[in-house]
Short mmCIF file of C-alpha atoms and ligand atoms in Angstrom, two decimals:
data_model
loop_
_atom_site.label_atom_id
_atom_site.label_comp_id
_atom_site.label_asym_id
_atom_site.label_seq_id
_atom_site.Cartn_x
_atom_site.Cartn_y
_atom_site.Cartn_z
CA UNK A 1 0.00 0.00 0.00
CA UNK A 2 1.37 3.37 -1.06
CA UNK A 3 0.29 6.67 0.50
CA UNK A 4 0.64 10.35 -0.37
CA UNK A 5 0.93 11.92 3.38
CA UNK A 6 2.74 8.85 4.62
CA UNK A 7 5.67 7.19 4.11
CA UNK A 8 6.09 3.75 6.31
CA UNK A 9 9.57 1.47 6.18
CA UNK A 10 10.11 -1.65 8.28
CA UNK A 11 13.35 0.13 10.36
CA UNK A 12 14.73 -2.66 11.95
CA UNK A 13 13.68 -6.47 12.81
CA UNK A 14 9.64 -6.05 13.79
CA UNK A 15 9.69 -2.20 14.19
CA UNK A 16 7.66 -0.14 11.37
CA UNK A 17 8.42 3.69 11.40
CA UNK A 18 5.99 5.57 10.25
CA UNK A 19 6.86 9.10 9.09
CA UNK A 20 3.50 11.77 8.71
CA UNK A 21 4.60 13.53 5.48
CA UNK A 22 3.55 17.12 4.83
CA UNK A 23 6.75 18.87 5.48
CA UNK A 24 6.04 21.68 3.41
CA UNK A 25 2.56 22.08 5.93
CA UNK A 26 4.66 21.47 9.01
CA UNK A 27 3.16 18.22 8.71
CA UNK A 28 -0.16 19.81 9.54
CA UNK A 29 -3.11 17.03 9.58
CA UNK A 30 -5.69 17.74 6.75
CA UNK A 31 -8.44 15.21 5.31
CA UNK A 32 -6.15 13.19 2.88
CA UNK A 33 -3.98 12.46 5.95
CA UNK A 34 -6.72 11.12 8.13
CA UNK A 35 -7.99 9.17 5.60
CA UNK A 36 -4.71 7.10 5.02
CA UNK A 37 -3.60 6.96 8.68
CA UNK A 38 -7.20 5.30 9.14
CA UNK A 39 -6.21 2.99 6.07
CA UNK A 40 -2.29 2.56 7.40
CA UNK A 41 -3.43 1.80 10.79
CA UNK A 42 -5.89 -1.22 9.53
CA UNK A 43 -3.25 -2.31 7.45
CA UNK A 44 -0.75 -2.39 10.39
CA UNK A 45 -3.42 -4.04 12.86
CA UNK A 46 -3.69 -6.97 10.84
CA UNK A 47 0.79 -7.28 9.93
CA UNK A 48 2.20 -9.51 12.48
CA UNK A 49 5.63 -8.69 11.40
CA UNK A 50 5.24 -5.58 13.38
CA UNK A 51 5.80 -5.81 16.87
CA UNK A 52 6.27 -1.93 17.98
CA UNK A 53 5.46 1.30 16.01
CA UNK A 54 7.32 4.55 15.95
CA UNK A 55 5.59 7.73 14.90
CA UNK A 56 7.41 10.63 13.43
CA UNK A 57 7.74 14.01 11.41
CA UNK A 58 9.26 14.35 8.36
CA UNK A 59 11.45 16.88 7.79
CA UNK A 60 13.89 18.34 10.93
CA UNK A 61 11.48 21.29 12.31
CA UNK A 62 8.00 19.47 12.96
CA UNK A 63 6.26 16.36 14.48
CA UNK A 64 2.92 17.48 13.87
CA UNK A 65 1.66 21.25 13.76
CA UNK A 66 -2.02 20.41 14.48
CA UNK A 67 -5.22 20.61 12.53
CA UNK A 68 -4.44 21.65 9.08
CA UNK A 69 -5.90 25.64 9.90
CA UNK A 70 -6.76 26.35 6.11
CA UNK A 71 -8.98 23.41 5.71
CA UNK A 72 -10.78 24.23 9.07
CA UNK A 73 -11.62 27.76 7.37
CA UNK A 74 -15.60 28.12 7.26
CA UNK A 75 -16.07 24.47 8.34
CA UNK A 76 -20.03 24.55 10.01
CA UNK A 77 -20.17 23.21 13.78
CA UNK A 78 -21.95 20.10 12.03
CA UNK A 79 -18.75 19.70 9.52
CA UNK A 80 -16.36 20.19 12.46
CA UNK A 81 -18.15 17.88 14.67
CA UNK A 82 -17.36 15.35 11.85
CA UNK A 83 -13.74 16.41 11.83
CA UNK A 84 -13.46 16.20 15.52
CA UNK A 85 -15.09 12.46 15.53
CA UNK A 86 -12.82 11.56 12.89
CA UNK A 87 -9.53 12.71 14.67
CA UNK A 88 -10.58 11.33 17.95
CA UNK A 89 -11.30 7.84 15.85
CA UNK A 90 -7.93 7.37 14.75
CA UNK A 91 -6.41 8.23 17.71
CA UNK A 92 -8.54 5.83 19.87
CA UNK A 93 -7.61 3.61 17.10
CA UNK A 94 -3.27 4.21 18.01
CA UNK A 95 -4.31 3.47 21.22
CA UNK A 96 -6.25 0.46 20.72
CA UNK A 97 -3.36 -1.00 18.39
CA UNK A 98 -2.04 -4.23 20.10
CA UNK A 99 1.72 -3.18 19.46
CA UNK A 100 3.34 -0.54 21.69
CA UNK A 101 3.31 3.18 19.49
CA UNK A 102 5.87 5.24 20.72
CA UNK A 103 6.21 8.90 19.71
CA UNK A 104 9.25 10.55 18.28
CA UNK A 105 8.94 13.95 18.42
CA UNK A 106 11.38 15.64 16.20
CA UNK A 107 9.87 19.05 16.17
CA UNK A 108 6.85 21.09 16.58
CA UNK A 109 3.90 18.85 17.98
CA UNK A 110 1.43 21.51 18.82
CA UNK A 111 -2.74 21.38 18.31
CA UNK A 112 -3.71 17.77 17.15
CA UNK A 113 0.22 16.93 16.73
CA UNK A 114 0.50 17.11 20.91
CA UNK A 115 -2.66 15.29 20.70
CA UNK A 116 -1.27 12.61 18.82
CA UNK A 117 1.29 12.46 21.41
CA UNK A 118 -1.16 11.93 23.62
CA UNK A 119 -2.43 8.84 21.59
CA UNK A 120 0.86 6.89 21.96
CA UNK A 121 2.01 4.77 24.93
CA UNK A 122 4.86 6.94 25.68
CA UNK A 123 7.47 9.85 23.93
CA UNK A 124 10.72 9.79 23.02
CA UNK A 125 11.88 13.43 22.04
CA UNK A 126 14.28 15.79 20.67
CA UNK A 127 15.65 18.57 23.07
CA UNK A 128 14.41 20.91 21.17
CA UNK A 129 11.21 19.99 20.27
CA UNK A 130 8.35 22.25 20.89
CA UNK A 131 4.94 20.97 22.86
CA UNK A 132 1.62 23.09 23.13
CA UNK A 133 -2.32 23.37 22.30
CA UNK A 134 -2.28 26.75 20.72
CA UNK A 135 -6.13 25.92 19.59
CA UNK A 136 -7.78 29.02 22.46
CA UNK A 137 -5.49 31.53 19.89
CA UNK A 138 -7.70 30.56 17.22
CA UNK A 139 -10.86 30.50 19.12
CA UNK A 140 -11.30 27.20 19.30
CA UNK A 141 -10.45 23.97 22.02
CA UNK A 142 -8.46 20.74 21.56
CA UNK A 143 -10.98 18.37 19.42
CA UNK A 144 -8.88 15.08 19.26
CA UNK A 145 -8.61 14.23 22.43
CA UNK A 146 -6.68 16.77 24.15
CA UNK A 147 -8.68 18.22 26.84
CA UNK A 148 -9.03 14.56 28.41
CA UNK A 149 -5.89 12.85 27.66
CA UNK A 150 -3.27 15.45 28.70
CA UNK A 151 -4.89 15.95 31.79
CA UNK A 152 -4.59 12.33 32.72
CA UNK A 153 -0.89 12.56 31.83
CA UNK A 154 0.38 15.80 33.60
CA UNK A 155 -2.26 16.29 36.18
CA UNK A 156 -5.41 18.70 35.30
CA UNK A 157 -3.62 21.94 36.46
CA UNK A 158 -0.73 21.80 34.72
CA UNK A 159 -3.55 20.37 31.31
CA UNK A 160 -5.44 23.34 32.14
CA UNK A 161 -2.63 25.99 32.35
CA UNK A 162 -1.16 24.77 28.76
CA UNK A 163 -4.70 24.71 27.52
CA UNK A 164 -6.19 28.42 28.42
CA UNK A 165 -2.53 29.95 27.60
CA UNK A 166 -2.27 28.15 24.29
CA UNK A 167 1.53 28.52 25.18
CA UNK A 168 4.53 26.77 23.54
CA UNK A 169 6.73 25.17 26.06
CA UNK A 170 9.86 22.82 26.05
CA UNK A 171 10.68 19.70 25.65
CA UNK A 172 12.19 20.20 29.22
CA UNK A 173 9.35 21.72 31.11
CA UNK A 174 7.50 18.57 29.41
CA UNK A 175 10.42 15.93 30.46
CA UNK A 176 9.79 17.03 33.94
CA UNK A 177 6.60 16.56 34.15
CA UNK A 178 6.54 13.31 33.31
CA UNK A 179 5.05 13.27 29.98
CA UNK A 180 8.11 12.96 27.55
CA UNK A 181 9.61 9.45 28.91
CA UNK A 182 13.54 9.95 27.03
CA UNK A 183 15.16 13.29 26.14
CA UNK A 184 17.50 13.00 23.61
CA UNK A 185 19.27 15.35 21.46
CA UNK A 186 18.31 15.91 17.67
CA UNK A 187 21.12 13.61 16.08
CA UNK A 188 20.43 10.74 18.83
CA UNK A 189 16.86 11.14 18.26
CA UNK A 190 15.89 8.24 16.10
CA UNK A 191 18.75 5.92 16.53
CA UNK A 192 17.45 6.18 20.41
CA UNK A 193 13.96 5.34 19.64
CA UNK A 194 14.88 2.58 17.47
CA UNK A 195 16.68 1.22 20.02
CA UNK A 196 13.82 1.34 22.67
CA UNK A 197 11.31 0.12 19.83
CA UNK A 198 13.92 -3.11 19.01
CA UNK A 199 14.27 -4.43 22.67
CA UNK A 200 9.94 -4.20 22.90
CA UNK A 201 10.13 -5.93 19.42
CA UNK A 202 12.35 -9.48 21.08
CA UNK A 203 9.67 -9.58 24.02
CA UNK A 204 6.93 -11.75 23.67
CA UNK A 205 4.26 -10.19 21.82
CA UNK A 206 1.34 -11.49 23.38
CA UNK A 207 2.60 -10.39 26.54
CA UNK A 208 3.52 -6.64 25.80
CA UNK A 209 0.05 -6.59 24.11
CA UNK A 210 -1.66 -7.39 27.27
CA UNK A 211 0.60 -5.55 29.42
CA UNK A 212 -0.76 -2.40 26.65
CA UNK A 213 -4.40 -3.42 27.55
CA UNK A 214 -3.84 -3.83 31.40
CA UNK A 215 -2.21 -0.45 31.56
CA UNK A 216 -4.57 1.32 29.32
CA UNK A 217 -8.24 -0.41 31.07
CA UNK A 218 -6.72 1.82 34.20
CA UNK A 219 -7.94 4.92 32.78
CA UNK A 220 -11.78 3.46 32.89
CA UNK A 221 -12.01 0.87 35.60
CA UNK A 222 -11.77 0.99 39.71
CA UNK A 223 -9.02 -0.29 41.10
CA UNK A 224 -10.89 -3.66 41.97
CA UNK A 225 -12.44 -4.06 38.56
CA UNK A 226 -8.24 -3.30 36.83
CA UNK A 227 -6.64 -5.53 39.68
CA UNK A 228 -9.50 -8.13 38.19
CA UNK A 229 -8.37 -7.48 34.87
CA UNK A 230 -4.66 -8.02 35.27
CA UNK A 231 -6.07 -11.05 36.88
CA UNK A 232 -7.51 -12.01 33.35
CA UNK A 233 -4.53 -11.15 31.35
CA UNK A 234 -2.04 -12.39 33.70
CA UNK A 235 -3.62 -15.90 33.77
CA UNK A 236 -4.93 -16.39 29.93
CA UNK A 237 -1.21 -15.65 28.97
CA UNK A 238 -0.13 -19.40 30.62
CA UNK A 239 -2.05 -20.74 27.30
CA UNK A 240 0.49 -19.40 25.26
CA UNK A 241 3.25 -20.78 23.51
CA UNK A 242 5.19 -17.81 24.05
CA UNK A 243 5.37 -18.82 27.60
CA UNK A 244 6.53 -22.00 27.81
CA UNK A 245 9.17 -20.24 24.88
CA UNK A 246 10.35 -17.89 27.36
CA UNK A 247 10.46 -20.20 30.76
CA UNK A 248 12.06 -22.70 28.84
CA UNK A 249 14.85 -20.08 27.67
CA UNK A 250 15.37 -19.20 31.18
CA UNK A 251 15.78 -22.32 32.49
CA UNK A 252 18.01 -23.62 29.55
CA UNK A 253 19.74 -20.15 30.10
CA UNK A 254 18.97 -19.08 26.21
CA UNK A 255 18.10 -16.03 24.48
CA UNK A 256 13.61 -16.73 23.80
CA UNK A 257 13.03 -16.25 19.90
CA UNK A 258 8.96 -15.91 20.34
CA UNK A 259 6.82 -16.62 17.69
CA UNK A 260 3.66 -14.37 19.17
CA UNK A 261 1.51 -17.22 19.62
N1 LIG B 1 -2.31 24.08 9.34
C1 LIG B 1 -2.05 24.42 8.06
N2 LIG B 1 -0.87 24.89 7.66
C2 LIG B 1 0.10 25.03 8.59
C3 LIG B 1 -0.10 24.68 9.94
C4 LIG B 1 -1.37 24.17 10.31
N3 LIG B 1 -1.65 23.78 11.55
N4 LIG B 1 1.04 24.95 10.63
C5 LIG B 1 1.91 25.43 9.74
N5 LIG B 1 1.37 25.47 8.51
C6 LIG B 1 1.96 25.95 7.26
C7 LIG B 1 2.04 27.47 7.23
O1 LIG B 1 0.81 28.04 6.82
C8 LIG B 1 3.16 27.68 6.23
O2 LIG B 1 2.64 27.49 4.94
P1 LIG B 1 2.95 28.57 3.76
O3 LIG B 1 4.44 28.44 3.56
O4 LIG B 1 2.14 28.08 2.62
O5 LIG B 1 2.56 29.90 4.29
C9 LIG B 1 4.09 26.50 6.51
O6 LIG B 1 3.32 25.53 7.20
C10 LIG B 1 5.27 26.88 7.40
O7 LIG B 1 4.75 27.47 8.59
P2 LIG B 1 5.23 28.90 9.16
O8 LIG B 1 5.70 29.78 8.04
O9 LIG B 1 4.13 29.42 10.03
O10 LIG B 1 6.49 28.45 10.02
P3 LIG B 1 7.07 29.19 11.29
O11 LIG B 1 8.39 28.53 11.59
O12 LIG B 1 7.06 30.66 11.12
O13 LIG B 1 6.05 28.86 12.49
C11 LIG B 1 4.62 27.42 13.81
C12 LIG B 1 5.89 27.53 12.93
C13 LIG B 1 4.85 28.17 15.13
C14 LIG B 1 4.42 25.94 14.09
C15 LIG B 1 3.42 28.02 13.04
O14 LIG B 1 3.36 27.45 11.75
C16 LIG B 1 2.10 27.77 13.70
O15 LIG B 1 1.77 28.45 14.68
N6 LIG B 1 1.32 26.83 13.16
C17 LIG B 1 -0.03 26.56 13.65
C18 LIG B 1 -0.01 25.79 14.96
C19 LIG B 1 -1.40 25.63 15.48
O16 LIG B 1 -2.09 26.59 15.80
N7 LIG B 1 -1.86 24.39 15.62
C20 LIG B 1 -3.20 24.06 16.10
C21 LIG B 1 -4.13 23.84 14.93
S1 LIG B 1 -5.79 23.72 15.44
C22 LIG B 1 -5.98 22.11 15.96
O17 LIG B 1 -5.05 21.32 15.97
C23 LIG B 1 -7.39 21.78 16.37
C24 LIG B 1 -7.62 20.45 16.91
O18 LIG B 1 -7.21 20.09 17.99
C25 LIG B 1 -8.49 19.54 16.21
#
């Protein structure tokens, strides 16, 4: 499958990179864009070969600028509740995928670029990236996710204060509070992730994608009703040849090659 707004390489054994590919736009996210993420993103869902995803910006001086701004021009609230449902469905979608989906942030990732931060399970990023949700300078509000992931991820004052400034801060402030996981400088920046996404990719797959689910069912569930469901996962994942793979390695004192089943 060949796209116009994306270009997608397998980087290294099991890890797909995934570059969004308007440079000359920033890498702003318009209609064409959404459409063949949704397309990529089924595509990837059902590749087995792909056992962790890295999500990146071409060009050096943007992730993701947000919402492409001159398509949003005259949209009706009906047309831009369709936008908004869109966005927010493939980003659940990232979210949902089985395999891990790390971020690389290589540059701007402001509006519906931080948002698509948001959607991945954690953020590798360039010292000098930039990180904000400029969308209250424009009159409008984060409408792919924003105002209820970033909150959950920094804390809701420190979600609210980015959100009613619209203010672009650093890769630093962002670091400390916990929402960029590795801070690394431009030239490291990929070789870094690739290196994170490669170990993920030799661990059983099964495994990492329940570990994804257990994680991600905190967000909605009680404490008793997530402690249940690790229950679930823990215990289905004894049916698995992957496990007796991996004991066996250990025991034999061998390196596990698993096979995801
Ligand atoms: N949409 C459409 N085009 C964009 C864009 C965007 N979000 N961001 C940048 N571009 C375009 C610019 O229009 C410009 O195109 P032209 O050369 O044709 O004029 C090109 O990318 C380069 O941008 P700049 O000349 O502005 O570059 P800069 O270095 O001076 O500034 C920037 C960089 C600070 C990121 C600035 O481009 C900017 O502020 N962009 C908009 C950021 C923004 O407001 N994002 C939120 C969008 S709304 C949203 O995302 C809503 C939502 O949640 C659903």
């Amino acid at each position: 499958m060949t796209f116009n707004t994306l270009n997608f390489e397998t980087c290294a054994d099991g890890v797909g990179l995934l570059q969004i590919n308007r440079p000359k736009a920033l890498n702003a996210l318009n209609e064409e864009l959404f459409s063949e993420f949704k397309s990529f993103l089924n595509m990837i869902s059902e590749d087995n070969n792909i056992r962790c995803l890295i999500i990146t910006g071409a060009g050096d001086k943007s992730f993701v600028a947000g919402a492409d701004i001159k398509e949003m021009q005259n949209m009706s609230p009906q047309q831009a509740r369709t936008l908004s449902n869109r966005g927010q469905e493939v980003f659940n979608a990232i979210e949902q995928l089985a395999v891990p989906v790390i971020a690389c942030v290589n540059g701007f990732a402001l509006g519906g670029g931080m948002e698509l931060v948001l959607a991945c399970d954690f953020v590798v990023s360039s010292n000098k990236a930039k990180y904000g949700l400029p969308e209250v300078s424009l009159g409008l509000i984060p409408g792919y996710g924003g105002t209820q992931r970033l909150a959950r991820s920094i804390g809701v004052h420190r979600a609210k204060m980015m959100t009613f400034t619209g203010n672009i801060y650093s890769a630093q402030e962002l670091y400390e509070w916990g929402l960029i996981s590795k801070l690394v400088s431009p030239e490291e920046l990929l070789e870094e992730t690739q290196n994170i996404a490669s170990v993920i990719a030799q661990r059983a797959p099964v495994a990492v994608a329940k570990a994804k689910a257990s994680i991600n069912a905190m967000r909605d569930l009680s404490i008793t009703d997530g402690l249940e469901m690790e229950q679930d996962c823990f215990s289905s994942l004894f049916s698995t040849q992957d496990y007796m793979t991996g004991v066996n390695a250990f025991i034999e004192k061998k390196k596990p090659v698993f096979s995801g089943n």
